[in-house]
Amino acid sequence: MKVLVIGSGGREHAICHFLARSRRLRELFILPGNAGTAALGTNIPGDPCDVGFALSIARREKIDLTVVGPEEPLAAGIVDAFKQAGLPIFGPTAQAARLESDKVFAKQLMRQQAVPTAEARVFDDYELARRYIATRDEALVVKAAGLARGKGAIVCAEPADAILAAEKLLVKRALGEAGARIIVEERLNGREASVLALVHGHSALLLEPAQDYKRLRDNDEGPNTGGMGSFCPTPAVDEDLLRQIETQILVPTLDGLAREGIEYCGVLYIGLMLTAGGPKVLEFNCRFGDPETQAILPRLRCDLLDLLEAATVGGLEEVEFSWDPRYALCVVMASAGYPESYRTGVPIRGLPEDPGRDDLFIFHAGTRLVDGQTVTGGGRVLGVTALGPTLAEARSRTYAAVEQIRFEGAYYRRDLGLVEQLTGPQAA
Ligand code: AMP
Ligand code: GLY
């Protein structure tokens, strides 16, 4: 099969890495890809959100399956356009992707289907939002309704901060149109977990649960980022809890979509807070999580191409797969200044050629090749993942590999995968 992967991050490199192992893969193309994907296939420069361009590549190269990594092309209708053209593509339609691209839609659907989530109110008028927030005396979260690349949720300790956040989004339009409508919701407490499912209509296959580290600094301090690391599996979600998440969250969400005439295909990512009152949805994403994917896929023993194809055309029940019992820990190496402004074009040294091991993976996120030299090309630069029989062992292997890699200003968290975190006070 000839496969086209859309996107350029660590998630896409991980997807390409495991697709490249498929016995059925003949040729791989990536739009636009990075220095890591260039070693696995042909990078095609271009805008991943340019649906017409993606279509023209798929036609020109006679692509058998297109796999969409990020949310923006999904929200822009890339799946709809490919389907109309009769080309197989992995991912949800723009309507289905509203679970991520329109948080108001997602909230309403959850409310209708009694899916547990934070209590919320929706505003597009600042004065109304301000008056409402002033009546609350608890911690609140203010969220942009639209896509905001991980910057859309502002967690506020005090109502006064929530008023400022509402002003920032609704009046100052700090996130543009994405923040023209906001959600003000109760702040939930507990431990977070990410549960991803491969979905084709009503059939779904739950992947083993992962945990993402969203905050920039050690001890979960500093601003939210796209994700500074992840591990899988997380003991915070055991088999019983996973079944509960399936029956109380996943199934009713898919039913709710079906009721609106929307069939979901692709990955449904459920971001959860494990509260004392049970698991509650923080957000849905309509794609693989980044960097969760870099800790999930190395443990998945199956032909990834079979799996993605089944989610596209049906037959998820028949795909044979199992899980590597080891833990995987991914540490993200970022550019100095991320998630705000950062420099690119910085040479990266000490990258192993190809680790060629089944327990160490260097996934490229923001990298590019300049005259044969790999240089930084984004905020999150690399995702280093190692497997180990225990989380502690995975941790020491991952950090040993991280320490070999050098680029000016490289920043990474040093506290990922500490075993205390599994039993710490955050645990629900
Ligand atoms: P979201 O983009 O909705 O996933 O939010 C990003 C991050 O903000 C989450 O991973 C949480 O850490 C935090 N967050 C979002 N909503 C809430 C909430 N209702 N209560 C507590 N934290 C939240
Ligand atoms: N790691 C969170 C996300 O992919 O949005």
Tab-separated table of C-alpha atoms and ligand atoms in Angstrom:
chain	number	residue	atom	x	y	z
A	1	MET	CA	0.000	0.000	0.000
A	2	LYS	CA	0.998	3.577	-0.603
A	3	VAL	CA	0.276	5.737	2.406
A	4	LEU	CA	0.204	9.509	2.862
A	5	VAL	CA	0.567	10.896	6.388
A	6	ILE	CA	-0.536	14.488	7.013
A	7	GLY	CA	1.336	16.468	9.675
A	8	SER	CA	4.827	17.202	10.914
A	9	GLY	CA	5.081	16.503	14.641
A	10	GLY	CA	6.261	13.790	16.986
A	11	ARG	CA	2.932	12.048	16.683
A	12	GLU	CA	3.300	11.838	12.914
A	13	HIS	CA	6.886	10.564	13.129
A	14	ALA	CA	5.719	7.867	15.548
A	15	ILE	CA	2.867	6.911	13.216
A	16	CYS	CA	5.280	6.782	10.261
A	17	HIS	CA	7.812	4.747	12.247
A	18	PHE	CA	5.303	1.994	12.942
A	19	LEU	CA	3.657	2.162	9.518
A	20	ALA	CA	7.121	1.659	8.037
A	21	ARG	CA	7.288	-1.673	9.853
A	22	SER	CA	4.131	-2.924	8.217
A	23	ARG	CA	4.666	-5.803	5.824
A	24	ARG	CA	1.962	-4.219	3.648
A	25	LEU	CA	3.584	-0.799	3.264
A	26	ARG	CA	5.076	-0.146	-0.158
A	27	GLU	CA	5.705	3.573	-0.070
A	28	LEU	CA	5.253	6.390	2.435
A	29	PHE	CA	4.677	10.096	1.760
A	30	ILE	CA	4.444	12.797	4.390
A	31	LEU	CA	2.893	16.268	4.046
A	32	PRO	CA	4.994	18.108	5.159
A	33	GLY	CA	6.903	15.830	7.603
A	34	ASN	CA	10.150	16.569	9.429
A	35	ALA	CA	13.769	15.367	9.500
A	36	GLY	CA	12.672	12.147	11.210
A	37	THR	CA	10.012	11.225	8.670
A	38	ALA	CA	12.425	12.018	5.816
A	39	ALA	CA	14.312	8.845	6.753
A	40	LEU	CA	11.166	6.750	6.335
A	41	GLY	CA	9.550	8.159	3.229
A	42	THR	CA	9.210	11.163	0.962
A	43	ASN	CA	8.472	14.507	2.603
A	44	ILE	CA	6.345	16.782	0.444
A	45	PRO	CA	6.585	20.457	1.434
A	46	GLY	CA	3.265	22.230	1.714
A	47	ASP	CA	0.487	23.357	4.014
A	48	PRO	CA	-1.184	20.364	5.724
A	49	CYS	CA	-4.425	22.364	5.873
A	50	ASP	CA	-4.525	22.907	2.117
A	51	VAL	CA	-7.118	20.255	1.376
A	52	GLY	CA	-6.942	20.724	-2.402
A	53	PHE	CA	-3.180	20.217	-2.377
A	54	ALA	CA	-3.454	17.064	-0.254
A	55	LEU	CA	-6.054	15.724	-2.693
A	56	SER	CA	-3.793	16.417	-5.654
A	57	ILE	CA	-0.923	14.502	-4.008
A	58	ALA	CA	-3.170	11.553	-3.181
A	59	ARG	CA	-4.316	11.408	-6.798
A	60	ARG	CA	-0.878	11.934	-8.294
A	61	GLU	CA	0.824	9.282	-6.154
A	62	LYS	CA	-2.155	6.896	-6.242
A	63	ILE	CA	-2.312	6.778	-2.460
A	64	ASP	CA	-4.245	3.845	-0.970
A	65	LEU	CA	-4.694	5.337	2.489
A	66	THR	CA	-4.229	8.845	3.887
A	67	VAL	CA	-3.710	9.222	7.644
A	68	VAL	CA	-4.406	12.621	9.202
A	69	GLY	CA	-2.376	13.507	12.313
A	70	PRO	CA	-3.396	16.999	13.495
A	71	GLU	CA	-6.810	18.523	14.176
A	72	GLU	CA	-6.689	21.557	11.890
A	73	PRO	CA	-6.982	19.680	8.558
A	74	LEU	CA	-9.787	17.567	10.086
A	75	ALA	CA	-11.689	20.670	11.146
A	76	ALA	CA	-11.033	22.102	7.667
A	77	GLY	CA	-12.863	19.134	6.119
A	78	ILE	CA	-10.021	17.110	4.637
A	79	VAL	CA	-11.882	13.860	5.318
A	80	ASP	CA	-15.059	15.135	3.701
A	81	ALA	CA	-13.154	16.154	0.579
A	82	PHE	CA	-11.324	12.817	0.286
A	83	LYS	CA	-14.526	10.840	0.859
A	84	GLN	CA	-16.275	12.830	-1.832
A	85	ALA	CA	-13.407	11.999	-4.170
A	86	GLY	CA	-13.675	8.317	-3.210
A	87	LEU	CA	-10.239	8.233	-1.551
A	88	PRO	CA	-9.778	6.279	1.714
A	89	ILE	CA	-8.731	8.509	4.594
A	90	PHE	CA	-8.272	7.875	8.317
A	91	GLY	CA	-9.958	10.479	10.513
A	92	PRO	CA	-13.355	11.984	11.306
A	93	THR	CA	-15.354	14.325	9.075
A	94	ALA	CA	-15.511	18.028	9.935
A	95	GLN	CA	-18.921	17.468	11.584
A	96	ALA	CA	-17.566	14.676	13.777
A	97	ALA	CA	-14.382	16.633	14.498
A	98	ARG	CA	-16.551	19.317	16.130
A	99	LEU	CA	-16.128	17.259	19.294
A	100	GLU	CA	-12.728	18.967	19.395
A	101	SER	CA	-13.130	22.050	17.237
A	102	ASP	CA	-16.278	23.310	18.959
A	103	LYS	CA	-16.257	22.833	22.717
A	104	VAL	CA	-19.830	24.151	22.935
A	105	PHE	CA	-21.005	21.368	20.635
A	106	ALA	CA	-19.078	18.831	22.736
A	107	LYS	CA	-20.577	20.141	25.994
A	108	GLN	CA	-24.104	20.062	24.621
A	109	LEU	CA	-23.663	16.531	23.374
A	110	MET	CA	-22.292	15.416	26.734
A	111	ARG	CA	-25.165	17.079	28.547
A	112	GLN	CA	-27.742	15.380	26.285
A	113	GLN	CA	-26.104	12.003	26.748
A	114	ALA	CA	-25.465	12.407	30.486
A	115	VAL	CA	-21.734	11.972	29.953
A	116	PRO	CA	-19.938	13.089	33.126
A	117	THR	CA	-18.079	16.394	32.611
A	118	ALA	CA	-17.549	19.700	34.417
A	119	GLU	CA	-20.614	21.921	34.910
A	120	ALA	CA	-20.354	24.720	32.382
A	121	ARG	CA	-21.944	27.883	30.999
A	122	VAL	CA	-21.395	29.364	27.550
A	123	PHE	CA	-20.898	33.068	26.797
A	124	ASP	CA	-20.186	35.244	23.821
A	125	ASP	CA	-20.849	38.487	25.667
A	126	TYR	CA	-18.203	39.715	28.076
A	127	GLU	CA	-20.581	41.631	30.348
A	128	LEU	CA	-22.790	38.566	30.866
A	129	ALA	CA	-19.743	36.391	31.511
A	130	ARG	CA	-18.381	38.888	34.023
A	131	ARG	CA	-21.660	39.077	35.910
A	132	TYR	CA	-21.956	35.306	36.060
A	133	ILE	CA	-18.370	34.776	37.221
A	134	ALA	CA	-18.787	37.442	39.919
A	135	THR	CA	-21.512	35.299	41.509
A	136	ARG	CA	-19.155	32.294	41.873
A	137	ASP	CA	-16.713	31.842	44.669
A	138	GLU	CA	-14.815	28.796	43.476
A	139	ALA	CA	-11.934	27.992	41.138
A	140	LEU	CA	-13.040	28.126	37.503
A	141	VAL	CA	-11.664	27.243	34.090
A	142	VAL	CA	-12.247	29.574	31.157
A	143	LYS	CA	-11.981	27.952	27.731
A	144	ALA	CA	-12.043	29.166	24.170
A	145	ALA	CA	-14.710	27.252	22.244
A	146	GLY	CA	-12.574	26.936	19.106
A	147	LEU	CA	-9.230	25.354	18.271
A	148	ALA	CA	-6.356	27.028	20.105
A	149	ARG	CA	-3.408	24.632	19.876
A	150	GLY	CA	-3.460	23.716	23.554
A	151	LYS	CA	-3.639	27.336	24.727
A	152	GLY	CA	-7.402	27.514	24.984
A	153	ALA	CA	-7.934	26.486	28.611
A	154	ILE	CA	-7.152	28.996	31.348
A	155	VAL	CA	-7.275	27.468	34.806
A	156	CYS	CA	-8.118	30.177	37.352
A	157	ALA	CA	-7.677	29.951	41.109
A	158	GLU	CA	-9.959	32.923	41.818
A	159	PRO	CA	-13.079	34.323	40.128
A	160	ALA	CA	-11.152	37.598	39.635
A	161	ASP	CA	-8.670	35.703	37.425
A	162	ALA	CA	-11.543	34.142	35.526
A	163	ILE	CA	-12.945	37.604	34.783
A	164	LEU	CA	-9.552	38.632	33.399
A	165	ALA	CA	-9.428	35.445	31.320
A	166	ALA	CA	-12.908	36.114	29.925
A	167	GLU	CA	-11.838	39.646	29.032
A	168	LYS	CA	-8.665	38.387	27.385
A	169	LEU	CA	-10.632	36.021	25.156
A	170	LEU	CA	-13.891	37.891	24.496
A	171	VAL	CA	-12.725	41.501	24.448
A	172	LYS	CA	-9.027	41.437	23.587
A	173	ARG	CA	-9.528	38.439	21.318
A	174	ALA	CA	-6.173	37.030	22.404
A	175	LEU	CA	-6.979	33.801	20.554
A	176	GLY	CA	-8.850	35.441	17.695
A	177	GLU	CA	-12.139	33.901	16.583
A	178	ALA	CA	-11.398	30.699	18.537
A	179	GLY	CA	-12.147	32.699	21.682
A	180	ALA	CA	-15.200	34.594	20.418
A	181	ARG	CA	-17.279	32.138	22.468
A	182	ILE	CA	-16.114	30.857	25.806
A	183	ILE	CA	-17.027	28.174	28.267
A	184	VAL	CA	-16.781	28.911	31.966
A	185	GLU	CA	-16.662	25.680	33.914
A	186	GLU	CA	-16.019	24.361	37.388
A	187	ARG	CA	-12.479	23.345	38.096
A	188	LEU	CA	-12.228	19.622	38.703
A	189	ASN	CA	-9.703	18.011	40.998
A	190	GLY	CA	-7.915	14.717	40.641
A	191	ARG	CA	-5.445	12.979	38.449
A	192	GLU	CA	-5.557	13.297	34.672
A	193	ALA	CA	-5.528	10.463	32.167
A	194	SER	CA	-5.847	10.139	28.404
A	195	VAL	CA	-7.873	7.295	26.963
A	196	LEU	CA	-7.770	6.866	23.205
A	197	ALA	CA	-10.076	4.698	21.150
A	198	LEU	CA	-9.939	3.667	17.522
A	199	VAL	CA	-13.450	4.056	16.242
A	200	HIS	CA	-15.429	3.022	13.201
A	201	GLY	CA	-19.057	4.003	13.718
A	202	HIS	CA	-20.314	1.917	16.609
A	203	SER	CA	-17.301	-0.334	16.915
A	204	ALA	CA	-14.498	0.918	19.070
A	205	LEU	CA	-11.242	-0.418	20.327
A	206	LEU	CA	-9.859	1.165	23.474
A	207	LEU	CA	-6.114	1.630	23.660
A	208	GLU	CA	-4.255	1.308	26.940
A	209	PRO	CA	-4.548	4.495	29.015
A	210	ALA	CA	-1.761	7.050	29.072
A	211	GLN	CA	-0.844	10.122	31.036
A	212	ASP	CA	0.315	13.384	29.563
A	213	TYR	CA	2.340	16.092	31.328
A	214	LYS	CA	0.787	19.382	30.247
A	215	ARG	CA	2.674	21.857	32.408
A	216	LEU	CA	6.009	23.271	31.307
A	217	ARG	CA	7.986	22.861	34.527
A	218	ASP	CA	8.817	20.197	37.057
A	219	ASN	CA	6.225	19.496	39.755
A	220	ASP	CA	3.483	20.528	37.314
A	221	GLU	CA	4.309	24.201	37.506
A	222	GLY	CA	4.422	26.827	34.785
A	223	PRO	CA	2.083	27.346	31.838
A	224	ASN	CA	0.217	24.648	29.941
A	225	THR	CA	1.974	23.352	26.838
A	226	GLY	CA	1.060	20.962	24.053
A	227	GLY	CA	2.553	18.269	26.324
A	228	MET	CA	6.050	17.845	27.797
A	229	GLY	CA	5.978	14.086	28.028
A	230	SER	CA	3.790	11.076	28.622
A	231	PHE	CA	3.762	7.535	29.844
A	232	CYS	CA	1.751	4.433	29.128
A	233	PRO	CA	0.148	2.498	30.729
A	234	THR	CA	-1.018	4.586	33.641
A	235	PRO	CA	-1.943	2.557	36.711
A	236	ALA	CA	-4.436	5.332	37.526
A	237	VAL	CA	-6.866	3.641	35.105
A	238	ASP	CA	-7.350	-0.032	35.834
A	239	GLU	CA	-9.430	-2.492	33.829
A	240	ASP	CA	-12.651	-1.712	35.741
A	241	LEU	CA	-12.238	2.013	35.326
A	242	LEU	CA	-11.498	1.567	31.626
A	243	ARG	CA	-14.784	-0.367	31.207
A	244	GLN	CA	-16.582	2.397	33.093
A	245	ILE	CA	-15.071	4.984	30.739
A	246	GLU	CA	-16.227	2.884	27.804
A	247	THR	CA	-19.816	2.445	28.972
A	248	GLN	CA	-20.377	5.863	30.588
A	249	ILE	CA	-18.407	8.059	28.213
A	250	LEU	CA	-17.351	6.498	24.919
A	251	VAL	CA	-20.535	4.623	24.016
A	252	PRO	CA	-22.998	7.391	24.894
A	253	THR	CA	-20.833	9.927	23.019
A	254	LEU	CA	-20.863	7.816	19.858
A	255	ASP	CA	-24.613	7.251	20.324
A	256	GLY	CA	-25.145	10.993	20.678
A	257	LEU	CA	-23.277	11.616	17.434
A	258	ALA	CA	-25.212	8.866	15.664
A	259	ARG	CA	-28.456	10.476	16.822
A	260	GLU	CA	-27.377	13.613	14.954
A	261	GLY	CA	-26.594	11.506	11.908
A	262	ILE	CA	-22.840	11.686	12.425
A	263	GLU	CA	-20.706	8.583	12.107
A	264	TYR	CA	-17.331	8.861	13.836
A	265	CYS	CA	-14.283	7.204	12.264
A	266	GLY	CA	-10.697	7.641	13.384
A	267	VAL	CA	-9.267	8.147	16.855
A	268	LEU	CA	-11.359	9.584	19.625
A	269	TYR	CA	-9.181	10.944	22.412
A	270	ILE	CA	-10.848	11.346	25.789
A	271	GLY	CA	-9.030	13.689	28.186
A	272	LEU	CA	-10.203	12.801	31.675
A	273	MET	CA	-10.039	14.039	35.219
A	274	LEU	CA	-10.305	11.128	37.634
A	275	THR	CA	-12.290	12.831	40.361
A	276	ALA	CA	-13.518	11.467	43.687
A	277	GLY	CA	-16.916	11.278	41.971
A	278	GLY	CA	-15.643	9.198	39.054
A	279	PRO	CA	-14.045	9.970	35.699
A	280	LYS	CA	-15.162	13.223	34.034
A	281	VAL	CA	-14.385	14.486	30.539
A	282	LEU	CA	-12.061	17.502	30.313
A	283	GLU	CA	-11.976	17.480	26.546
A	284	PHE	CA	-12.326	15.388	23.449
A	285	ASN	CA	-9.742	15.399	20.701
A	286	CYS	CA	-10.507	13.985	17.287
A	287	ARG	CA	-7.027	12.577	16.654
A	288	PHE	CA	-4.098	10.818	18.277
A	289	GLY	CA	-2.716	12.699	21.302
A	290	ASP	CA	0.701	14.247	21.104
A	291	PRO	CA	2.861	13.140	22.981
A	292	GLU	CA	0.690	10.270	24.263
A	293	THR	CA	1.046	8.533	20.897
A	294	GLN	CA	4.833	8.401	21.346
A	295	ALA	CA	4.299	6.312	24.512
A	296	ILE	CA	1.348	4.254	23.244
A	297	LEU	CA	2.451	3.059	19.807
A	298	PRO	CA	5.804	1.560	20.948
A	299	ARG	CA	3.802	-0.800	23.175
A	300	LEU	CA	1.221	-1.793	20.597
A	301	ARG	CA	2.047	-5.135	19.084
A	302	CYS	CA	0.229	-5.255	15.807
A	303	ASP	CA	0.438	-4.038	12.252
A	304	LEU	CA	-0.487	-0.353	12.609
A	305	LEU	CA	-1.530	-0.203	8.975
A	306	ASP	CA	-4.104	-2.985	9.560
A	307	LEU	CA	-5.435	-1.076	12.532
A	308	LEU	CA	-5.726	2.312	10.818
A	309	GLU	CA	-7.254	0.728	7.755
A	310	ALA	CA	-9.843	-1.088	9.878
A	311	ALA	CA	-10.825	2.188	11.547
A	312	THR	CA	-11.222	3.656	8.059
A	313	VAL	CA	-13.169	0.923	6.267
A	314	GLY	CA	-14.423	-1.266	9.135
A	315	GLY	CA	-13.285	-4.538	10.663
A	316	LEU	CA	-11.769	-3.318	13.934
A	317	GLU	CA	-13.070	-6.468	15.652
A	318	GLU	CA	-10.875	-8.662	13.479
A	319	VAL	CA	-7.548	-6.901	13.973
A	320	GLU	CA	-5.176	-8.968	16.080
A	321	PHE	CA	-3.142	-7.041	18.555
A	322	SER	CA	-1.619	-7.246	22.003
A	323	TRP	CA	0.306	-4.968	24.356
A	324	ASP	CA	3.931	-5.044	25.297
A	325	PRO	CA	3.802	-5.436	29.083
A	326	ARG	CA	6.596	-2.892	29.567
A	327	TYR	CA	6.111	0.746	30.518
A	328	ALA	CA	6.920	3.456	27.993
A	329	LEU	CA	8.005	6.930	29.044
A	330	CYS	CA	8.325	9.794	26.556
A	331	VAL	CA	10.291	12.946	27.453
A	332	VAL	CA	9.870	15.957	25.175
A	333	MET	CA	12.954	18.073	24.466
A	334	ALA	CA	11.830	21.598	23.670
A	335	SER	CA	13.392	24.836	22.439
A	336	ALA	CA	14.253	27.502	25.023
A	337	GLY	CA	11.274	29.854	25.285
A	338	TYR	CA	8.597	27.291	24.345
A	339	PRO	CA	5.555	27.585	24.553
A	340	GLU	CA	5.984	31.309	23.863
A	341	SER	CA	8.608	32.410	21.354
A	342	TYR	CA	11.686	30.397	20.483
A	343	ARG	CA	14.494	30.269	17.976
A	344	THR	CA	14.678	27.638	15.222
A	345	GLY	CA	17.512	26.444	13.000
A	346	VAL	CA	19.654	25.381	15.983
A	347	PRO	CA	21.860	22.351	15.128
A	348	ILE	CA	21.049	19.155	17.035
A	349	ARG	CA	24.010	16.984	18.031
A	350	GLY	CA	24.307	13.522	19.475
A	351	LEU	CA	21.294	12.053	17.691
A	352	PRO	CA	21.787	8.312	17.372
A	353	GLU	CA	21.724	7.337	13.671
A	354	ASP	CA	18.928	4.839	14.140
A	355	PRO	CA	18.753	3.312	17.583
A	356	GLY	CA	17.483	0.150	15.847
A	357	ARG	CA	16.251	-1.125	19.192
A	358	ASP	CA	12.763	-2.081	20.186
A	359	ASP	CA	13.116	-0.277	23.510
A	360	LEU	CA	14.348	3.183	22.474
A	361	PHE	CA	12.811	5.615	20.018
A	362	ILE	CA	13.832	9.148	19.087
A	363	PHE	CA	10.756	10.737	17.568
A	364	HIS	CA	11.280	14.031	15.774
A	365	ALA	CA	8.701	16.739	16.449
A	366	GLY	CA	10.039	20.132	15.317
A	367	THR	CA	13.093	19.316	13.226
A	368	ARG	CA	14.213	19.878	9.684
A	369	LEU	CA	17.179	19.038	7.506
A	370	VAL	CA	19.423	21.833	6.306
A	371	ASP	CA	22.297	20.653	4.102
A	372	GLY	CA	22.194	17.220	5.688
A	373	GLN	CA	22.291	18.633	9.226
A	374	THR	CA	19.290	18.138	11.521
A	375	VAL	CA	18.278	21.439	13.088
A	376	THR	CA	15.439	22.561	15.334
A	377	GLY	CA	12.291	23.679	13.548
A	378	GLY	CA	9.675	24.051	16.262
A	379	GLY	CA	8.884	24.475	19.940
A	380	ARG	CA	8.750	20.801	20.767
A	381	VAL	CA	11.830	19.385	19.059
A	382	LEU	CA	12.125	15.708	19.962
A	383	GLY	CA	10.220	13.066	21.899
A	384	VAL	CA	12.503	10.451	23.396
A	385	THR	CA	10.737	7.242	24.441
A	386	ALA	CA	12.194	4.207	26.161
A	387	LEU	CA	10.542	1.035	27.386
A	388	GLY	CA	11.349	-0.704	30.645
A	389	PRO	CA	9.941	-3.474	32.807
A	390	THR	CA	9.042	-0.843	35.410
A	391	LEU	CA	8.299	2.839	35.059
A	392	ALA	CA	11.500	3.557	37.013
A	393	GLU	CA	13.530	1.518	34.524
A	394	ALA	CA	11.824	3.213	31.551
A	395	ARG	CA	12.628	6.523	33.212
A	396	SER	CA	16.334	5.844	33.620
A	397	ARG	CA	16.639	4.586	30.022
A	398	THR	CA	14.756	7.561	28.604
A	399	TYR	CA	16.810	10.134	30.499
A	400	ALA	CA	20.065	8.343	29.633
A	401	ALA	CA	19.163	8.770	25.942
A	402	VAL	CA	17.997	12.374	26.421
A	403	GLU	CA	21.323	13.301	27.990
A	404	GLN	CA	23.208	12.175	24.874
A	405	ILE	CA	21.330	14.675	22.696
A	406	ARG	CA	22.388	18.297	22.703
A	407	PHE	CA	21.174	21.517	21.155
A	408	GLU	CA	21.543	25.042	22.397
A	409	GLY	CA	18.761	25.949	24.796
A	410	ALA	CA	17.369	22.409	25.001
A	411	TYR	CA	14.767	22.273	27.746
A	412	TYR	CA	13.067	19.239	29.204
A	413	ARG	CA	11.362	18.309	32.430
A	414	ARG	CA	13.479	16.223	34.760
A	415	ASP	CA	10.717	14.805	36.912
A	416	LEU	CA	8.780	12.692	34.422
A	417	GLY	CA	7.903	9.136	35.361
A	418	LEU	CA	8.872	9.470	39.001
A	419	VAL	CA	7.186	6.614	40.762
A	420	GLU	CA	5.926	8.921	43.538
A	421	GLN	CA	3.623	10.429	40.934
A	422	LEU	CA	1.754	7.163	40.664
A	423	THR	CA	0.819	7.185	44.320
A	424	GLY	CA	1.145	10.879	45.134
A	425	PRO	CA	-1.521	13.130	46.640
A	426	GLN	CA	-2.959	13.814	43.153
A	427	ALA	CA	-4.178	10.257	42.881
A	428	ALA	CA	-7.944	10.089	43.175
B	1	AMP	P1	-8.274	21.152	27.625
B	1	AMP	O1	-7.654	21.897	26.502
B	1	AMP	O2	-9.725	21.354	27.795
B	1	AMP	O3	-7.848	19.725	27.735
B	1	AMP	O4	-7.550	21.721	28.915
B	1	AMP	C1	-6.148	21.686	29.034
B	1	AMP	C2	-5.783	21.390	30.450
B	1	AMP	O5	-6.396	22.325	31.325
B	1	AMP	C3	-6.264	20.032	30.944
B	1	AMP	O6	-5.406	18.987	30.608
B	1	AMP	C4	-6.309	20.264	32.432
B	1	AMP	O7	-5.016	20.186	32.989
B	1	AMP	C5	-6.785	21.679	32.525
B	1	AMP	N1	-8.264	21.704	32.635
B	1	AMP	C6	-9.170	21.842	31.651
B	1	AMP	N2	-10.430	21.826	32.133
B	1	AMP	C7	-10.315	21.676	33.453
B	1	AMP	C8	-11.258	21.584	34.525
B	1	AMP	N3	-12.592	21.680	34.324
B	1	AMP	N4	-10.786	21.418	35.770
B	1	AMP	C9	-9.460	21.359	35.998
B	1	AMP	N5	-8.517	21.453	35.058
B	1	AMP	C10	-8.935	21.599	33.779
B	2	GLY	N1	-1.473	15.744	24.602
B	2	GLY	C1	-2.683	16.436	24.430
B	2	GLY	C2	-3.070	16.614	23.036
B	2	GLY	O1	-2.647	15.912	22.143
B	2	GLY	O2	-3.882	17.488	22.780
